[in-house]
CSV table of C-alpha atoms (C1' of nucleotides) in Angstrom, one decimal:
chain,number,residue,atom,x,y,z
A,1,MET,CA,25.3,-18.2,36.3
A,2,THR,CA,27.8,-18.7,39.2
A,3,MET,CA,28.3,-21.9,41.1
A,4,ILE,CA,26.7,-20.3,44.2
A,5,GLN,CA,23.7,-19.4,42.2
A,6,THR,CA,23.5,-22.9,40.8
A,7,VAL,CA,23.6,-24.4,44.3
A,8,ALA,CA,21.0,-22.0,45.6
A,9,GLY,CA,18.8,-22.7,42.6
A,10,PHE,CA,19.1,-26.4,43.2
A,11,PHE,CA,18.0,-26.1,46.8
A,12,SER,CA,15.3,-23.7,46.0
A,13,LYS,CA,13.6,-26.4,44.0
A,14,ASN,CA,12.1,-27.8,47.2
A,15,ARG,CA,9.7,-30.1,45.4
A,16,GLN,CA,12.5,-32.0,43.9
A,17,ILE,CA,14.3,-32.4,47.3
A,18,MET,CA,11.0,-33.5,48.9
A,19,LEU,CA,10.4,-36.0,46.2
A,20,TYR,CA,13.9,-37.2,46.6
A,21,GLY,CA,13.5,-37.7,50.4
A,22,VAL,CA,10.2,-39.4,50.2
A,23,SER,CA,11.3,-41.7,47.5
A,24,LEU,CA,14.3,-42.7,49.5
A,25,ALA,CA,12.2,-43.3,52.6
A,26,MET,CA,9.7,-45.4,50.8
A,27,LEU,CA,12.4,-47.4,49.2
A,28,LEU,CA,14.0,-48.2,52.5
A,29,PHE,CA,10.7,-49.3,53.9
A,30,LEU,CA,10.1,-51.5,50.8
A,31,LEU,CA,13.5,-53.0,51.1
A,32,LYS,CA,13.1,-53.8,54.8
A,33,TRP,CA,9.8,-55.4,54.0
A,34,LEU,CA,11.3,-57.4,51.2
A,35,GLU,CA,14.2,-58.5,53.4
A,36,LEU,CA,11.8,-60.0,55.9
A,37,ARG,CA,9.9,-62.0,53.4
A,38,PHE,CA,11.5,-63.0,50.1
A,39,LEU,CA,15.0,-61.9,49.4
A,40,VAL,CA,17.8,-64.0,50.4
A,41,ILE,CA,20.2,-62.6,52.9
A,42,ASN,CA,23.4,-63.1,51.0
A,43,HIS,CA,22.2,-61.1,48.0
A,44,ILE,CA,20.6,-58.2,49.7
A,45,VAL,CA,23.5,-55.8,49.2
A,46,GLU,CA,23.8,-56.4,45.5
A,47,ILE,CA,20.1,-56.0,45.0
A,48,TYR,CA,20.0,-52.9,47.1
A,49,THR,CA,22.9,-51.4,45.3
A,50,GLY,CA,21.4,-52.1,41.9
A,51,VAL,CA,18.0,-50.6,42.8
A,52,LEU,CA,19.7,-47.5,44.2
A,53,ALA,CA,21.8,-47.2,41.1
A,54,LEU,CA,18.8,-47.4,38.8
A,55,ILE,CA,16.7,-45.0,40.9
A,56,PHE,CA,19.4,-42.3,41.3
A,57,THR,CA,20.6,-42.6,37.7
A,58,GLY,CA,17.0,-41.9,36.7
A,59,LEU,CA,16.9,-39.1,39.1
A,60,GLY,CA,20.1,-37.6,37.7
A,61,ILE,CA,18.7,-37.8,34.2
A,62,TRP,CA,15.5,-36.2,35.2
A,63,LEU,CA,17.4,-33.4,36.9
A,64,ALA,CA,19.6,-32.9,33.9
A,65,VAL,CA,16.7,-32.7,31.5
A,66,LYS,CA,15.0,-30.2,33.8
A,67,LEU,CA,18.0,-28.0,34.3
A,68,ILE,CA,19.6,-27.9,30.9
A,69,LYS,CA,18.8,-24.7,29.2
A,70,PRO,CA,17.5,-25.0,25.7
A,71,GLU,CA,19.9,-23.7,23.1
A,72,VAL,CA,18.5,-20.6,21.5
A,73,LYS,CA,18.9,-20.4,17.8
A,74,THR,CA,18.2,-17.0,16.1
A,75,VAL,CA,17.1,-17.0,12.5
A,76,ILE,CA,16.9,-13.7,10.7
A,77,VAL,CA,14.2,-13.6,8.0
A,78,GLU,CA,14.3,-10.8,5.6
A,79,LYS,CA,10.7,-9.6,5.0
A,80,GLU,CA,10.1,-7.4,2.0
A,81,VAL,CA,8.1,-4.3,2.7
A,82,ARG,CA,6.8,-2.5,-0.3
A,83,VAL,CA,7.1,1.2,0.1
A,84,MET,CA,6.1,4.1,-2.1
A,85,SER,CA,8.7,5.0,-4.6
A,86,ASP,CA,10.2,7.9,-2.7
A,87,GLY,CA,9.9,10.4,-5.5
A,88,ASN,CA,13.5,11.5,-5.2
A,89,PHE,CA,13.8,11.7,-8.9
A,90,SER,CA,13.1,15.2,-10.2
A,91,VAL,CA,10.5,16.0,-12.7
A,92,ASN,CA,11.1,15.0,-16.3
A,93,GLU,CA,13.0,17.9,-17.8
A,94,ALA,CA,12.8,16.5,-21.3
A,95,GLU,CA,9.1,16.3,-21.4
A,96,MET,CA,9.0,19.6,-19.7
A,97,SER,CA,10.3,21.5,-22.7
A,98,ARG,CA,8.2,19.3,-25.1
A,99,PHE,CA,5.0,21.0,-23.9
A,100,GLY,CA,6.5,24.4,-23.4
A,101,LEU,CA,4.8,25.0,-20.1
A,102,SER,CA,5.7,28.3,-18.5
A,103,LYS,CA,6.9,28.5,-14.9
A,104,ARG,CA,3.6,29.8,-13.7
A,105,GLU,CA,1.6,27.3,-15.6
A,106,LEU,CA,3.5,24.5,-14.0
A,107,GLU,CA,2.9,26.0,-10.6
A,108,VAL,CA,-0.8,26.0,-11.3
A,109,LEU,CA,-0.7,22.5,-12.6
A,110,GLU,CA,0.9,21.3,-9.4
A,111,LEU,CA,-1.7,23.0,-7.2
A,112,ILE,CA,-4.5,21.5,-9.4
A,113,ALA,CA,-2.9,18.1,-8.9
A,114,ALA,CA,-2.9,18.7,-5.2
A,115,GLY,CA,-6.7,18.9,-5.4
A,116,LEU,CA,-7.1,22.7,-5.0
A,117,SER,CA,-9.9,24.6,-6.6
A,118,ASN,CA,-9.2,27.6,-8.9
A,119,GLN,CA,-10.2,30.0,-6.1
A,120,ASP,CA,-7.8,28.2,-3.7
A,121,ILE,CA,-5.0,28.5,-6.2
A,122,ALA,CA,-5.7,32.2,-6.8
A,123,SER,CA,-5.5,32.8,-3.1
A,124,ARG,CA,-2.3,30.8,-2.7
A,125,LEU,CA,-0.6,32.6,-5.6
A,126,PHE,CA,-2.0,36.0,-4.7
A,127,VAL,CA,-3.6,36.4,-8.1
A,128,SER,CA,-7.2,36.8,-9.3
A,129,LEU,CA,-9.4,33.9,-10.1
A,130,ASN,CA,-9.4,35.0,-13.7
A,131,THR,CA,-5.7,34.7,-13.9
A,132,VAL,CA,-5.8,31.2,-12.6
A,133,LYS,CA,-8.4,30.3,-15.2
A,134,THR,CA,-6.2,31.8,-17.9
A,135,HIS,CA,-3.2,29.8,-16.8
A,136,SER,CA,-5.2,26.6,-16.5
A,137,SER,CA,-6.8,27.1,-19.9
A,138,ARG,CA,-3.5,27.6,-21.5
A,139,LEU,CA,-1.9,24.7,-19.9
A,140,PHE,CA,-4.8,22.5,-20.9
A,141,GLU,CA,-4.2,23.6,-24.5
A,142,LYS,CA,-0.5,22.8,-24.2
A,143,LEU,CA,-1.1,19.4,-22.7
A,144,GLU,CA,-3.9,18.8,-25.2
A,145,VAL,CA,-6.4,17.9,-22.5
A,146,LYS,CA,-9.9,19.2,-21.8
A,147,SER,CA,-10.1,19.1,-18.0
A,148,ARG,CA,-8.1,19.5,-14.8
A,149,THR,CA,-8.4,15.8,-14.1
A,150,GLN,CA,-7.1,14.8,-17.4
A,151,ALA,CA,-4.2,17.3,-17.0
A,152,VAL,CA,-3.3,15.7,-13.7
A,153,GLU,CA,-3.5,12.2,-15.1
A,154,LYS,CA,-1.3,13.1,-18.0
A,155,ALA,CA,1.2,15.2,-16.0
A,156,LYS,CA,1.7,12.4,-13.5
A,157,ARG,CA,1.9,9.7,-16.1
A,158,LEU,CA,4.7,11.7,-17.9
A,159,SER,CA,6.3,12.7,-14.6
A,160,LEU,CA,5.9,16.3,-15.3
A,161,ILE,CA,4.9,16.5,-11.7
A,162,ARG,CA,5.3,13.9,-8.9
B,20,MET,CA,38.0,-22.2,18.4
B,21,THR,CA,41.1,-22.4,20.5
B,22,MET,CA,41.9,-25.0,23.1
B,23,ILE,CA,41.4,-22.5,25.9
B,24,GLN,CA,38.0,-21.6,24.6
B,25,THR,CA,37.1,-25.3,24.3
B,26,VAL,CA,38.1,-26.0,27.9
B,27,ALA,CA,36.4,-22.9,29.1
B,28,GLY,CA,33.3,-23.9,27.2
B,29,PHE,CA,33.4,-27.4,28.7
B,30,PHE,CA,33.5,-26.1,32.2
B,31,SER,CA,30.9,-23.5,31.7
B,32,LYS,CA,28.6,-26.0,30.0
B,33,ASN,CA,29.0,-28.6,32.7
B,34,ARG,CA,28.9,-26.6,35.9
B,35,GLN,CA,26.3,-28.9,37.4
B,36,ILE,CA,28.5,-31.9,36.7
B,37,MET,CA,31.5,-30.2,38.2
B,38,LEU,CA,29.4,-29.3,41.3
B,39,TYR,CA,28.4,-32.9,41.8
B,40,GLY,CA,31.9,-34.2,41.3
B,41,VAL,CA,33.4,-31.7,43.8
B,42,SER,CA,30.6,-32.4,46.3
B,43,LEU,CA,31.2,-36.1,46.0
B,44,ALA,CA,34.9,-35.8,46.6
B,45,MET,CA,34.4,-33.5,49.6
B,46,LEU,CA,31.9,-35.9,51.0
B,47,LEU,CA,34.2,-38.9,50.7
B,48,PHE,CA,36.9,-37.0,52.5
B,49,LEU,CA,34.5,-36.1,55.2
B,50,LEU,CA,33.4,-39.6,55.5
B,51,LYS,CA,36.9,-41.0,55.8
B,52,TRP,CA,37.7,-38.4,58.4
B,53,LEU,CA,34.5,-39.2,60.4
B,54,GLU,CA,35.1,-42.9,60.1
B,55,LEU,CA,38.4,-42.6,61.8
B,56,ARG,CA,36.8,-40.7,64.7
B,57,PHE,CA,33.1,-41.2,65.3
B,58,LEU,CA,31.1,-43.1,62.8
B,59,VAL,CA,31.9,-46.7,62.4
B,60,ILE,CA,30.0,-49.7,61.5
B,61,ASN,CA,26.6,-48.7,62.9
B,62,HIS,CA,26.2,-46.0,60.2
B,63,ILE,CA,27.7,-47.8,57.3
B,64,VAL,CA,24.3,-48.4,55.5
B,65,GLU,CA,23.3,-44.8,55.5
B,66,ILE,CA,26.7,-43.6,54.3
B,67,TYR,CA,26.8,-46.2,51.6
B,68,THR,CA,23.3,-45.2,50.5
B,69,GLY,CA,24.2,-41.5,50.4
B,70,VAL,CA,27.4,-42.2,48.5
B,71,LEU,CA,25.6,-44.4,46.0
B,72,ALA,CA,22.9,-41.8,45.6
B,73,LEU,CA,25.4,-39.1,44.8
B,74,ILE,CA,27.4,-41.2,42.4
B,75,PHE,CA,24.5,-42.4,40.4
B,76,THR,CA,22.7,-39.1,40.4
B,77,GLY,CA,25.9,-37.7,39.0
B,78,LEU,CA,26.1,-40.6,36.5
B,79,GLY,CA,22.5,-39.9,35.4
B,80,ILE,CA,23.2,-36.2,34.9
B,81,TRP,CA,26.3,-37.0,32.9
B,82,LEU,CA,24.5,-39.5,30.8
B,83,ALA,CA,21.7,-37.1,30.1
B,84,VAL,CA,24.0,-34.3,29.2
B,85,LYS,CA,26.0,-36.5,26.9
B,86,LEU,CA,23.2,-38.3,25.2
B,87,ILE,CA,20.3,-35.9,25.1
B,88,LYS,CA,20.2,-33.6,22.1
B,89,PRO,CA,19.9,-30.0,23.3
B,90,GLU,CA,16.5,-28.6,22.5
B,91,VAL,CA,16.9,-26.0,19.8
B,92,LYS,CA,14.7,-23.0,20.4
B,93,THR,CA,14.3,-21.1,17.1
B,94,VAL,CA,13.7,-17.3,17.3
B,95,ILE,CA,12.6,-15.8,14.1
B,96,VAL,CA,13.4,-12.1,13.7
B,97,GLU,CA,11.8,-10.4,10.8
B,98,LYS,CA,13.9,-7.8,9.2
B,99,GLU,CA,12.2,-5.2,7.0
B,100,VAL,CA,13.8,-4.6,3.7
B,101,ARG,CA,12.7,-1.6,1.7
B,102,VAL,CA,12.1,-2.2,-1.9
B,103,MET,CA,10.9,0.2,-4.6
B,104,SER,CA,7.2,-0.3,-5.4
B,105,ASP,CA,6.8,-1.4,-8.9
B,106,GLY,CA,3.1,-0.8,-8.9
B,107,ASN,CA,2.3,-4.5,-9.2
B,108,PHE,CA,0.6,-4.7,-5.8
B,109,SER,CA,-3.1,-4.5,-5.8
B,110,VAL,CA,-5.2,-1.9,-4.2
B,111,ASN,CA,-5.2,-1.5,-0.4
B,112,GLU,CA,-7.9,-3.8,0.9
B,113,ALA,CA,-7.6,-2.5,4.4
B,114,GLU,CA,-8.2,1.1,3.5
B,115,MET,CA,-10.9,-0.1,1.1
B,116,SER,CA,-13.2,-1.3,3.8
B,117,ARG,CA,-12.4,1.7,5.9
B,118,PHE,CA,-14.2,4.0,3.6
B,119,GLY,CA,-16.9,1.5,2.7
B,120,LEU,CA,-16.9,2.2,-1.0
B,121,SER,CA,-19.2,0.1,-3.0
B,122,LYS,CA,-18.1,-1.8,-6.1
B,123,ARG,CA,-19.8,0.7,-8.5
B,124,GLU,CA,-18.4,3.7,-6.6
B,125,LEU,CA,-14.9,2.4,-6.9
B,126,GLU,CA,-15.4,1.8,-10.6
B,127,VAL,CA,-16.5,5.4,-11.0
B,128,LEU,CA,-13.6,6.6,-8.9
B,129,GLU,CA,-11.2,4.8,-11.2
B,130,LEU,CA,-12.7,6.4,-14.3
B,131,ILE,CA,-12.6,9.8,-12.7
B,132,ALA,CA,-8.9,9.2,-11.9
B,133,ALA,CA,-8.4,8.3,-15.5
B,134,GLY,CA,-9.5,11.9,-16.4
B,135,LEU,CA,-13.0,11.0,-17.8
B,136,SER,CA,-15.9,13.5,-17.4
B,137,ASN,CA,-19.1,12.3,-15.8
B,138,GLN,CA,-20.7,12.1,-19.2
B,139,ASP,CA,-17.8,9.9,-20.5
B,140,ILE,CA,-18.2,7.7,-17.4
B,141,ALA,CA,-21.9,7.4,-18.0
B,142,SER,CA,-21.3,6.2,-21.6
B,143,ARG,CA,-18.6,3.9,-20.5
B,144,LEU,CA,-20.7,2.2,-17.8
B,145,PHE,CA,-24.0,2.4,-19.9
B,146,VAL,CA,-25.8,4.3,-17.2
B,147,SER,CA,-27.3,7.8,-17.2
B,148,LEU,CA,-25.4,11.0,-16.3
B,149,ASN,CA,-27.5,11.3,-13.2
B,150,THR,CA,-26.4,7.9,-11.9
B,151,VAL,CA,-22.8,8.8,-12.3
B,152,LYS,CA,-23.4,12.0,-10.4
B,153,THR,CA,-25.1,10.1,-7.6
B,154,HIS,CA,-22.2,7.6,-7.4
B,155,SER,CA,-19.6,10.4,-7.4
B,156,SER,CA,-21.4,12.4,-4.8
B,157,ARG,CA,-21.6,9.5,-2.5
B,158,LEU,CA,-18.0,8.5,-2.9
B,159,PHE,CA,-17.0,12.1,-2.3
B,160,GLU,CA,-18.9,11.9,1.0
B,161,LYS,CA,-17.3,8.7,1.9
B,162,LEU,CA,-13.8,9.9,1.1
B,163,GLU,CA,-14.6,13.2,2.8
B,164,VAL,CA,-13.5,15.3,-0.2
B,165,LYS,CA,-15.2,18.1,-2.1
B,166,SER,CA,-14.1,17.6,-5.7
B,167,ARG,CA,-13.1,14.9,-8.1
B,168,THR,CA,-9.5,16.1,-8.1
B,169,GLN,CA,-9.3,15.8,-4.3
B,170,ALA,CA,-10.8,12.4,-4.6
B,171,VAL,CA,-8.2,11.3,-7.0
B,172,GLU,CA,-5.4,12.8,-4.9
B,173,LYS,CA,-6.6,11.0,-1.8
B,174,ALA,CA,-7.4,7.7,-3.4
B,175,LYS,CA,-3.9,7.5,-5.0
B,176,ARG,CA,-2.2,8.6,-1.8
B,177,LEU,CA,-4.0,5.8,0.1
B,178,SER,CA,-3.5,3.3,-2.7
B,179,LEU,CA,-7.3,2.8,-3.1
B,180,ILE,CA,-6.5,3.0,-6.8
B,181,ARG,CA,-3.2,2.8,-8.6
C,6,DA,C1',-41.7,-12.6,3.1
C,7,DA,C1',-39.3,-8.7,5.0
C,8,DC,C1',-35.4,-6.0,5.2
C,9,DG,C1',-31.5,-3.2,4.0
C,10,DA,C1',-27.8,-2.1,0.9
C,11,DA,C1',-26.7,-1.1,-3.7
C,12,DA,C1',-27.7,0.6,-8.1
C,13,DT,C1',-30.4,3.1,-11.0
C,14,DC,C1',-32.6,7.5,-12.7
C,15,DA,C1',-34.8,12.2,-12.5
C,16,DC,C1',-35.2,17.3,-11.5
C,17,DC,C1',-33.5,21.5,-9.8
C,18,DC,C1',-30.1,24.7,-8.3
C,19,DG,C1',-25.9,26.9,-7.3
C,20,DA,C1',-21.0,26.7,-7.6
C,21,DA,C1',-17.0,25.7,-10.1
C,22,DA,C1',-14.7,24.9,-14.3
C,23,DG,C1',-13.6,26.0,-18.8
C,24,DT,C1',-13.8,29.0,-23.3
C,25,DA,C1',-13.3,33.3,-25.8
C,26,DT,C1',-11.7,37.7,-26.3
C,27,DG,C1',-9.4,41.8,-25.2
C,28,DA,C1',-6.0,44.3,-22.8
C,29,DA,C1',-2.3,46.1,-19.6
C,30,DT,C1',2.3,45.3,-17.6
C,31,DC,C1',6.7,43.4,-17.1
C,32,DC,C1',11.0,41.5,-18.6
C,33,DG,C1',14.7,39.3,-21.2
C,34,DA,C1',16.7,38.9,-25.7
C,35,DA,C1',17.7,40.6,-30.2
D,16,DT,C1',15.0,50.2,-27.9
D,17,DT,C1',12.0,47.1,-29.8
D,18,DC,C1',9.8,42.7,-29.9
D,19,DG,C1',7.7,38.6,-28.1
D,20,DG,C1',6.7,35.7,-24.4
D,21,DA,C1',5.0,35.6,-19.8
D,22,DT,C1',2.0,37.3,-16.5
D,23,DT,C1',-1.8,39.6,-15.0
D,24,DC,C1',-6.7,40.9,-15.0
D,25,DA,C1',-11.5,41.6,-16.8
D,26,DT,C1',-16.1,40.5,-18.8
D,27,DA,C1',-19.2,37.5,-20.8
D,28,DC,C1',-20.7,33.1,-21.8
D,29,DT,C1',-21.2,27.8,-21.8
D,30,DT,C1',-20.5,23.6,-19.8
D,31,DT,C1',-19.6,20.6,-16.1
D,32,DC,C1',-19.7,19.5,-11.5
D,33,DG,C1',-21.6,18.7,-7.1
D,34,DG,C1',-25.5,18.9,-3.5
D,35,DG,C1',-30.0,17.9,-2.2
D,36,DT,C1',-34.2,15.3,-2.6
D,37,DG,C1',-37.0,11.6,-3.9
D,38,DA,C1',-38.1,7.4,-6.3
D,39,DT,C1',-37.8,2.6,-8.3
D,40,DT,C1',-35.6,-1.8,-8.9
D,41,DT,C1',-32.6,-5.4,-7.9
D,42,DC,C1',-30.5,-8.6,-4.9
D,43,DG,C1',-28.6,-11.0,-1.0
D,44,DT,C1',-29.6,-11.9,3.8
D,45,DT,C1',-32.4,-13.0,7.6
DNA sequence: AACGAAATCACCCGAAAGTATGAATCCGAA
DNA sequence: TTCGGATTCATACTTTCGGGTGATTTCGTT
């Protein structure tokens, strides 16, 4: 902020200026009134000065409090966000050979795990339904399971598929 | 921090103080000049008041700046940190309600995912096969799938089950 | 007490899945 | 070239799954 802008900003705060003027006027009236009644003439200047000092010191403090910008402190908090394990690791080659699944059987297994029906898999692989059944039966034997759901469960558990 | 930076920082942080000081000096000069030419004794009170006002307003501001602790405004910025999921987090409650699965339906879903047949599930839950079929049918409707394998795939993908 | 959601069970039917057996073709290794 | 595994397909059969409908009971809420 430049000095020009500071000055402009100060004067743009009209309410403060108004308040300032009104306060001053009222004070002068009060002083005049007091002068006529109670205060002794030979101390009027000191009293006047003291009152002015107090008032304008207070005004200055009030202005400063209003104008000073709060210091901004930025705190960076690390927030843990759990994400799916990104599956970048490949399928378990060791377990792969252990069950002796053929390439085609593994392919069928993956499609079964994706939730496809045998007919869907047949269409996808351009083979007959019977072929898919044969493959699935054989891979069930090799995995020692009795249904496609068990096969998927075991295959995922052993990371044969992701 | 170097001396240059310190001084620069001081001036930048106390622009308002500087402004008041400069204004005061200029005003005094002006008054001296005016006193020598036009204004004399008959305006001394107003001038004195103005000068006092400026001085003590400046004093007030200076005091405030010196004594008042700057308000610290704390801004918290959350930074997301990706971590591998270790499977310890519970099922997704938000998605849970989205599908409106009942307690029993979720139970059946979990057993289906474990690879059990409907008959197995019936035995495990001590209910009839028909009951399991009803539950599974209803949960398939709610999950908008057509088979147990698809249900398992979707449920695991959405963390409805682990 | 009335209500609605949840849970339970039954029966029927068609579709899908799985088993068993046999067979043809292809392809890489011995 | 021969052999065996892999792949393909077929037919027949059994089991399981899933949809549809209807009914009863339980239980918490109003």
